[in-house]
Short mmCIF file of N, CA, C and O in Angstrom, two decimals:
data_model
loop_
_atom_site.label_atom_id
_atom_site.label_comp_id
_atom_site.label_asym_id
_atom_site.label_seq_id
_atom_site.Cartn_x
_atom_site.Cartn_y
_atom_site.Cartn_z
N MET W 1 0.88 -1.14 0.00
CA MET W 1 -0.05 0.17 -0.04
C MET W 1 0.94 1.18 0.09
O MET W 1 1.77 1.50 0.86
N GLY W 2 0.68 2.17 -0.98
CA GLY W 2 1.38 3.39 -1.24
C GLY W 2 1.05 4.37 -0.20
O GLY W 2 -0.06 4.30 0.26
N ILE W 3 1.87 5.51 -0.16
CA ILE W 3 1.46 6.69 0.58
C ILE W 3 0.26 7.36 0.20
O ILE W 3 -0.65 7.71 1.04
N LEU W 4 -0.01 7.46 -0.92
CA LEU W 4 -1.41 7.89 -1.48
C LEU W 4 -2.52 7.31 -0.99
O LEU W 4 -3.70 7.86 -0.56
N GLU W 5 -2.58 5.87 -1.04
CA GLU W 5 -3.62 5.06 -0.49
C GLU W 5 -3.74 5.25 0.98
O GLU W 5 -4.92 5.20 1.44
N ILE W 6 -2.70 5.32 1.69
CA ILE W 6 -2.81 5.60 3.17
C ILE W 6 -3.52 6.95 3.36
O ILE W 6 -4.24 7.16 4.39
N ILE W 7 -2.93 7.94 2.77
CA ILE W 7 -3.57 9.44 2.95
C ILE W 7 -5.14 9.13 2.56
O ILE W 7 -5.91 9.92 3.19
N LEU W 8 -5.65 8.63 1.57
CA LEU W 8 -6.95 8.48 1.07
C LEU W 8 -7.80 7.76 2.19
O LEU W 8 -8.92 8.01 2.45
N LEU W 9 -7.02 6.70 2.69
CA LEU W 9 -8.00 5.90 3.84
C LEU W 9 -7.87 6.72 5.12
O LEU W 9 -9.12 6.75 5.59
N ILE W 10 -6.99 7.62 5.49
CA ILE W 10 -7.15 8.56 6.48
C ILE W 10 -8.17 9.52 6.36
O ILE W 10 -8.91 9.81 7.34
N LEU W 11 -8.21 9.98 5.13
CA LEU W 11 -9.20 11.17 4.87
C LEU W 11 -10.49 10.54 4.92
O LEU W 11 -11.47 11.09 5.31
N SER W 12 -10.68 9.45 4.48
CA SER W 12 -12.03 8.71 4.25
C SER W 12 -12.37 8.41 5.76
O SER W 12 -13.53 8.63 6.23
N ALA W 13 -11.59 8.06 6.64
CA ALA W 13 -11.93 7.95 8.17
C ALA W 13 -12.25 8.99 8.74
O ALA W 13 -13.29 9.07 9.53
N ILE W 14 -11.56 10.25 8.44
CA ILE W 14 -12.05 11.32 9.20
C ILE W 14 -13.52 11.88 8.57
O ILE W 14 -14.12 12.22 9.54
N PHE W 15 -13.59 11.76 7.34
CA PHE W 15 -15.00 12.17 6.91
C PHE W 15 -16.06 11.21 7.33
O PHE W 15 -17.06 11.81 7.93
N LEU W 16 -15.87 10.05 7.64
CA LEU W 16 -16.81 9.04 8.26
C LEU W 16 -17.03 9.52 9.58
O LEU W 16 -18.30 9.49 10.13
N LEU W 17 -15.89 9.94 10.53
CA LEU W 17 -16.23 10.35 11.86
C LEU W 17 -16.97 11.75 11.75
O LEU W 17 -17.92 11.68 12.76
N VAL W 18 -16.73 12.51 11.14
CA VAL W 18 -17.39 13.88 10.97
C VAL W 18 -18.84 13.51 10.79
O VAL W 18 -19.75 14.22 11.37
N LEU W 19 -19.06 12.63 9.66
CA LEU W 19 -20.39 12.37 9.24
C LEU W 19 -21.17 11.73 10.48
O LEU W 19 -22.48 11.97 10.77
N ILE W 20 -20.68 10.87 11.12
CA ILE W 20 -21.35 10.10 12.11
C ILE W 20 -21.58 11.16 13.45
O ILE W 20 -22.55 11.20 14.03
N ALA W 21 -20.65 12.06 13.62
CA ALA W 21 -20.83 13.09 14.68
C ALA W 21 -22.05 13.89 14.22
O ALA W 21 -22.80 14.40 15.20
N TYR W 22 -22.11 14.30 12.96
CA TYR W 22 -23.18 15.08 12.65
C TYR W 22 -24.40 14.45 12.66
O TYR W 22 -25.62 15.00 13.08
N ILE W 23 -24.59 12.92 12.51
CA ILE W 23 -25.93 12.40 12.46
C ILE W 23 -26.23 12.27 13.78
O ILE W 23 -27.48 12.36 14.23
N ILE W 24 -25.27 12.05 14.77
CA ILE W 24 -25.70 11.99 16.22
C ILE W 24 -26.23 13.16 16.79
O ILE W 24 -27.20 13.30 17.46
N ARG W 25 -25.60 14.31 16.42
CA ARG W 25 -26.00 15.54 16.67
C ARG W 25 -27.42 16.00 16.33
O ARG W 25 -28.34 16.54 17.12
N THR W 26 -27.79 15.61 15.07
CA THR W 26 -28.96 16.06 14.50
C THR W 26 -29.95 15.12 15.26
O THR W 26 -31.19 15.72 15.43
N VAL W 27 -29.77 13.85 15.42
CA VAL W 27 -30.79 13.07 16.11
C VAL W 27 -31.07 13.48 17.58
O VAL W 27 -32.23 13.55 17.93
N LYS W 28 -29.94 13.76 18.15
CA LYS W 28 -30.05 14.58 19.51
C LYS W 28 -31.13 15.72 19.64
O LYS W 28 -31.96 15.91 20.31
N GLU W 29 -30.69 16.65 18.54
CA GLU W 29 -31.33 17.94 18.59
C GLU W 29 -32.80 17.68 18.17
O GLU W 29 -33.78 18.34 18.82
N ASN W 30 -33.14 16.97 17.16
CA ASN W 30 -34.44 16.64 17.01
C ASN W 30 -35.28 15.96 17.88
O ASN W 30 -36.50 16.14 18.03
N LYS W 31 -34.67 15.12 18.75
CA LYS W 31 -35.26 14.30 19.89
C LYS W 31 -35.76 15.32 21.00
O LYS W 31 -36.80 15.33 21.42
N ARG W 32 -34.81 16.15 21.14
CA ARG W 32 -34.96 17.31 22.27
C ARG W 32 -35.86 18.52 21.97
O ARG W 32 -36.28 19.10 22.62
N GLY W 33 -35.77 18.56 20.53
CA GLY W 33 -36.49 19.67 20.11
C GLY W 33 -36.01 21.11 20.21
O GLY W 33 -36.86 22.20 20.00
N TRP W 34 -34.82 21.43 20.75
CA TRP W 34 -34.17 22.61 20.74
C TRP W 34 -32.57 22.49 20.75
O TRP W 34 -32.12 21.35 20.78
N ARG W 35 -32.04 23.63 20.31
CA ARG W 35 -30.45 23.69 20.27
C ARG W 35 -30.08 24.93 20.66
O ARG W 35 -30.71 25.97 20.37
N ALA W 36 -28.86 24.96 21.03
CA ALA W 36 -28.14 26.30 21.48
C ALA W 36 -26.87 26.19 20.91
O ALA W 36 -26.11 25.21 21.33
N GLN W 37 -26.46 27.14 20.06
CA GLN W 37 -25.18 27.12 19.48
C GLN W 37 -24.57 28.50 19.32
O GLN W 37 -25.35 29.41 19.19
N PRO W 38 -23.27 28.61 19.29
CA PRO W 38 -22.73 29.94 19.05
C PRO W 38 -23.05 30.60 17.85
O PRO W 38 -23.08 29.76 16.60
N ILE W 39 -23.09 31.71 17.66
CA ILE W 39 -23.22 32.49 16.30
C ILE W 39 -22.28 33.64 16.39
O ILE W 39 -22.22 34.52 17.40
N GLY W 40 -21.33 33.85 15.57
CA GLY W 40 -20.34 34.84 15.65
C GLY W 40 -19.24 34.45 16.82
O GLY W 40 -19.19 33.25 17.25
N ARG W 41 -18.77 35.43 17.27
CA ARG W 41 -17.74 35.29 18.38
C ARG W 41 -18.26 35.28 19.73
O ARG W 41 -17.95 34.42 20.68
N ASP W 42 -19.51 35.99 19.79
CA ASP W 42 -19.98 36.19 21.18
C ASP W 42 -21.40 35.67 21.46
O ASP W 42 -21.62 35.02 22.49
N SER W 43 -22.21 35.84 20.39
CA SER W 43 -23.77 35.62 20.77
C SER W 43 -24.14 34.15 20.60
O SER W 43 -23.20 33.24 20.31
N ILE W 44 -25.24 33.69 21.15
CA ILE W 44 -25.81 32.37 21.05
C ILE W 44 -27.02 32.36 20.31
O ILE W 44 -27.96 33.43 20.44
N LEU W 45 -27.37 31.43 19.44
CA LEU W 45 -28.50 31.24 18.67
C LEU W 45 -29.31 30.11 19.56
O LEU W 45 -28.74 29.11 19.50
N TYR W 46 -30.46 30.42 19.79
CA TYR W 46 -31.29 29.44 20.59
C TYR W 46 -32.28 29.00 19.65
O TYR W 46 -33.08 30.04 19.06
N GLN W 47 -32.42 27.86 19.30
CA GLN W 47 -33.59 27.46 18.28
C GLN W 47 -34.42 26.28 18.91
O GLN W 47 -34.02 25.61 19.78
N GLN W 48 -35.60 26.44 18.60
CA GLN W 48 -36.64 25.51 19.24
C GLN W 48 -37.63 24.94 17.98
O GLN W 48 -37.86 25.84 16.93
N LYS W 49 -37.82 23.65 17.74
CA LYS W 49 -38.56 23.11 16.81
C LYS W 49 -39.84 23.14 16.98
O LYS W 49 -40.43 22.60 18.07
N ILE W 50 -40.71 23.94 16.28
CA ILE W 50 -42.29 24.17 16.37
C ILE W 50 -42.82 23.98 15.11
O ILE W 50 -42.58 24.25 14.13
N LYS W 51 -43.63 22.79 15.18
CA LYS W 51 -44.39 22.30 13.98
C LYS W 51 -43.33 21.88 12.82
O LYS W 51 -43.68 22.32 11.82
N ASN W 52 -42.37 21.15 13.19
CA ASN W 52 -41.24 20.74 12.24
C ASN W 52 -40.42 21.97 11.79
O ASN W 52 -39.84 21.73 10.60
N GLU W 53 -40.47 22.89 12.15
CA GLU W 53 -39.71 24.07 11.57
C GLU W 53 -38.86 24.75 12.82
O GLU W 53 -39.43 24.98 13.98
N TRP W 54 -37.53 24.98 12.60
CA TRP W 54 -36.73 25.70 13.50
C TRP W 54 -36.96 27.14 13.61
O TRP W 54 -36.85 27.78 12.68
N LYS W 55 -37.39 27.56 14.76
CA LYS W 55 -37.41 28.93 15.14
C LYS W 55 -36.35 29.45 15.96
O LYS W 55 -35.80 28.71 16.66
N GLU W 56 -35.88 30.81 15.79
CA GLU W 56 -34.94 31.11 16.46
C GLU W 56 -34.81 32.52 17.05
O GLU W 56 -35.42 33.30 16.75
N ILE W 57 -34.04 32.64 18.19
CA ILE W 57 -33.85 33.97 18.88
C ILE W 57 -32.30 34.04 19.06
O ILE W 57 -31.66 33.08 19.33
N GLN W 58 -31.93 35.30 19.00
CA GLN W 58 -30.43 35.39 19.34
C GLN W 58 -30.27 35.97 20.62
O GLN W 58 -30.96 36.92 21.04
N ILE W 59 -29.35 35.73 21.61
CA ILE W 59 -28.98 35.94 22.76
C ILE W 59 -27.55 36.42 22.81
O ILE W 59 -26.73 35.65 22.40
N GLU W 60 -27.52 37.62 23.35
CA GLU W 60 -26.30 38.36 23.53
C GLU W 60 -25.17 37.56 24.50
O GLU W 60 -25.62 37.06 25.35
N GLY W 61 -23.84 37.50 24.16
CA GLY W 61 -22.94 37.07 25.07
C GLY W 61 -21.56 37.76 24.82
O GLY W 61 -21.57 38.57 23.87
N GLU W 62 -20.72 37.29 25.57
CA GLU W 62 -19.21 37.70 25.42
C GLU W 62 -18.37 36.59 25.65
O GLU W 62 -18.48 35.92 26.71
N MET W 63 -17.27 36.38 24.79
CA MET W 63 -16.34 35.55 25.01
C MET W 63 -15.42 36.02 26.00
O MET W 63 -14.96 37.08 26.10
N LEU W 64 -14.90 35.06 26.89
CA LEU W 64 -13.87 35.61 28.04
C LEU W 64 -12.83 34.53 27.77
O LEU W 64 -12.62 33.47 27.29
N VAL W 65 -11.52 34.97 28.54
CA VAL W 65 -10.60 34.27 28.75
C VAL W 65 -10.44 33.65 30.09
O VAL W 65 -10.52 34.52 30.91
N GLY W 66 -10.03 32.35 30.31
CA GLY W 66 -9.88 32.00 31.75
C GLY W 66 -10.75 30.78 32.01
O GLY W 66 -11.30 30.16 31.03
N ASP W 67 -11.02 30.51 33.16
CA ASP W 67 -11.93 29.44 33.52
C ASP W 67 -13.26 29.56 33.17
O ASP W 67 -13.97 28.54 32.67
N ILE W 68 -13.83 30.66 33.18
CA ILE W 68 -15.02 31.25 32.65
C ILE W 68 -14.94 31.50 31.18
O ILE W 68 -14.27 32.50 30.86
N HIS W 69 -15.50 30.90 30.20
CA HIS W 69 -15.28 31.08 28.97
C HIS W 69 -16.16 32.01 27.98
O HIS W 69 -15.96 32.48 27.17
N LYS W 70 -17.51 32.12 28.89
CA LYS W 70 -18.45 33.04 28.34
C LYS W 70 -19.23 33.64 29.12
O LYS W 70 -19.57 33.03 30.44
N ILE W 71 -19.83 34.94 29.16
CA ILE W 71 -20.79 35.31 29.72
C ILE W 71 -22.16 35.55 28.82
O ILE W 71 -21.98 36.01 27.64
N ILE W 72 -23.24 35.32 29.44
CA ILE W 72 -24.33 35.22 28.65
C ILE W 72 -25.40 36.45 29.04
O ILE W 72 -25.69 36.36 30.38
N TYR W 73 -25.72 37.16 28.46
CA TYR W 73 -26.38 38.35 28.88
C TYR W 73 -27.93 38.22 28.49
O TYR W 73 -28.36 38.36 27.31
N PHE W 74 -28.76 37.34 29.34
CA PHE W 74 -30.04 37.22 29.21
C PHE W 74 -30.91 38.64 29.29
O PHE W 74 -30.76 39.51 30.13
N LYS W 75 -32.07 38.90 28.51
CA LYS W 75 -32.80 40.06 28.56
C LYS W 75 -33.53 39.97 29.98
O LYS W 75 -33.83 38.76 30.49
N THR W 76 -33.71 41.06 30.55
CA THR W 76 -34.62 41.16 31.65
C THR W 76 -36.10 40.54 31.35
O THR W 76 -36.43 40.33 30.05
N GLU W 77 -36.78 40.31 32.41
CA GLU W 77 -38.09 39.92 32.22
C GLU W 77 -38.93 40.80 31.29
O GLU W 77 -39.80 40.38 30.43
N GLN W 78 -38.78 42.11 31.69
CA GLN W 78 -39.59 43.19 30.86
C GLN W 78 -39.09 43.09 29.44
O GLN W 78 -39.84 43.07 28.21
N ASP W 79 -37.64 43.03 29.10
CA ASP W 79 -37.23 43.10 27.78
C ASP W 79 -37.41 41.90 27.02
O ASP W 79 -37.56 41.81 25.80
N TRP W 80 -37.53 40.84 27.56
CA TRP W 80 -37.82 39.47 27.03
C TRP W 80 -39.10 39.49 26.16
O TRP W 80 -39.21 38.71 25.25
N ALA W 81 -39.98 40.21 26.69
CA ALA W 81 -41.32 40.46 25.98
C ALA W 81 -41.09 40.75 24.54
O ALA W 81 -42.10 40.41 23.56
N ALA W 82 -40.03 41.25 24.13
CA ALA W 82 -39.88 41.66 22.73
C ALA W 82 -39.57 40.35 21.77
O ALA W 82 -39.71 40.49 20.54
N TYR W 83 -39.32 39.21 22.49
CA TYR W 83 -39.02 37.99 21.57
C TYR W 83 -40.43 37.57 21.03
O TYR W 83 -41.55 37.88 21.54
N PRO W 84 -40.44 36.50 19.96
CA PRO W 84 -41.73 36.12 19.68
C PRO W 84 -42.56 35.38 20.55
O PRO W 84 -41.99 34.90 21.69
N GLU W 85 -43.86 35.07 20.31
CA GLU W 85 -44.62 34.49 21.29
C GLU W 85 -44.20 33.06 21.52
O GLU W 85 -44.15 32.56 22.74
N TRP W 86 -43.58 32.35 20.71
CA TRP W 86 -43.26 30.87 20.92
C TRP W 86 -41.99 31.02 22.04
O TRP W 86 -41.69 29.97 22.68
N ALA W 87 -41.35 31.93 22.06
CA ALA W 87 -40.23 32.04 22.99
C ALA W 87 -40.40 32.70 24.36
O ALA W 87 -39.40 33.28 24.98
N GLN W 88 -41.66 32.93 24.79
CA GLN W 88 -42.00 33.52 25.92
C GLN W 88 -41.88 32.76 27.24
O GLN W 88 -41.71 33.41 28.45
N ASN W 89 -41.43 31.46 27.12
CA ASN W 89 -41.15 30.76 28.32
C ASN W 89 -39.69 30.84 28.73
O ASN W 89 -38.90 30.15 28.57
N ARG W 90 -39.48 32.14 29.20
CA ARG W 90 -38.14 32.61 29.54
C ARG W 90 -37.35 31.57 30.42
O ARG W 90 -36.25 31.29 30.28
N THR W 91 -38.04 31.20 31.53
CA THR W 91 -37.39 30.21 32.56
C THR W 91 -36.96 28.99 31.91
O THR W 91 -35.85 28.47 32.05
N GLU W 92 -37.74 28.24 31.08
CA GLU W 92 -37.52 27.18 30.33
C GLU W 92 -36.26 27.41 29.55
O GLU W 92 -35.35 26.33 29.31
N ILE W 93 -36.21 28.31 28.62
CA ILE W 93 -35.24 28.56 27.52
C ILE W 93 -33.85 28.83 28.43
O ILE W 93 -32.78 28.22 28.06
N ILE W 94 -33.88 29.55 29.53
CA ILE W 94 -32.63 29.80 30.10
C ILE W 94 -32.25 28.51 30.76
O ILE W 94 -30.90 28.41 30.69
N GLN W 95 -33.05 27.60 31.29
CA GLN W 95 -32.53 26.39 31.84
C GLN W 95 -31.96 25.51 30.58
O GLN W 95 -30.88 24.74 30.93
N ARG W 96 -32.41 25.42 29.66
CA ARG W 96 -32.03 24.77 28.48
C ARG W 96 -30.64 25.26 28.03
O ARG W 96 -29.77 24.46 27.86
N ILE W 97 -30.50 26.51 27.95
CA ILE W 97 -29.20 27.22 27.52
C ILE W 97 -27.89 26.92 28.49
O ILE W 97 -26.99 26.46 28.29
N LYS W 98 -28.47 26.65 29.68
CA LYS W 98 -27.61 26.50 30.96
C LYS W 98 -26.99 24.81 30.67
O LYS W 98 -25.99 24.57 31.21
N ILE W 99 -27.82 24.08 30.01
CA ILE W 99 -27.45 22.82 29.73
C ILE W 99 -26.31 22.75 28.98
O ILE W 99 -25.16 22.00 29.11
N ASP W 100 -26.49 23.44 27.82
CA ASP W 100 -25.43 23.48 26.65
C ASP W 100 -24.27 24.50 27.16
O ASP W 100 -22.98 24.33 26.64
N TYR W 101 -24.44 25.35 28.17
CA TYR W 101 -23.25 26.42 28.51
C TYR W 101 -23.51 26.26 30.07
O TYR W 101 -24.05 27.14 30.64
N PRO W 102 -22.84 25.18 30.65
CA PRO W 102 -22.84 25.14 32.04
C PRO W 102 -22.27 26.08 32.98
O PRO W 102 -21.31 26.66 32.48
N PRO W 103 -22.67 26.18 34.20
CA PRO W 103 -22.09 27.12 35.11
C PRO W 103 -20.64 27.26 35.49
O PRO W 103 -20.04 28.13 35.74
N HIS W 104 -19.99 25.98 35.44
CA HIS W 104 -18.62 25.89 35.64
C HIS W 104 -17.74 26.60 34.69
O HIS W 104 -16.76 26.77 34.86
N SER W 105 -18.40 26.87 33.53
CA SER W 105 -17.47 27.55 32.46
C SER W 105 -18.18 28.64 31.81
O SER W 105 -17.73 29.36 30.82
N THR W 106 -19.49 29.16 32.47
CA THR W 106 -20.30 30.37 31.87
C THR W 106 -20.74 31.17 33.04
O THR W 106 -21.11 30.55 34.15
N GLU W 107 -20.76 32.43 32.88
CA GLU W 107 -21.37 33.34 33.81
C GLU W 107 -22.89 33.85 33.05
O GLU W 107 -22.87 33.75 31.83
N TYR W 108 -23.78 34.23 33.89
CA TYR W 108 -24.99 34.55 33.38
C TYR W 108 -25.45 35.97 33.88
O TYR W 108 -25.22 36.10 35.18
N LEU W 109 -26.03 36.80 33.11
CA LEU W 109 -26.46 37.97 33.65
C LEU W 109 -27.97 37.91 33.44
O LEU W 109 -28.48 37.54 32.50
N ASN W 110 -28.76 38.46 34.45
CA ASN W 110 -30.24 38.46 34.51
C ASN W 110 -30.82 37.16 34.32
O ASN W 110 -32.00 36.90 33.76
N ASP W 111 -30.31 36.11 34.88
CA ASP W 111 -30.90 34.87 34.83
C ASP W 111 -31.73 34.75 36.04
O ASP W 111 -32.50 33.80 36.17
#
């Protein structure tokens, strides 16, 4: 087996691992019906599946250096009302975001 075949085999294995990770993540997100992921450098995109369609809101944040990697700026209860109707369960959304952004590496404002 030549070097080219070995490189091709390694690249195929990497592609297969990435594909499997994507499938696992997609199944997990569809099962729980929501996801929280970074958008840009600082913010978070919270998405919730409603009637087979992903709806989203953007939550401001800030990347940090050190043990705490991120601070998330949740809107106050009064300001939260500006979000769409499907996103009005503020407590539940904040709890969900804290699952993907746990307290040991994240600070929260207005939670």
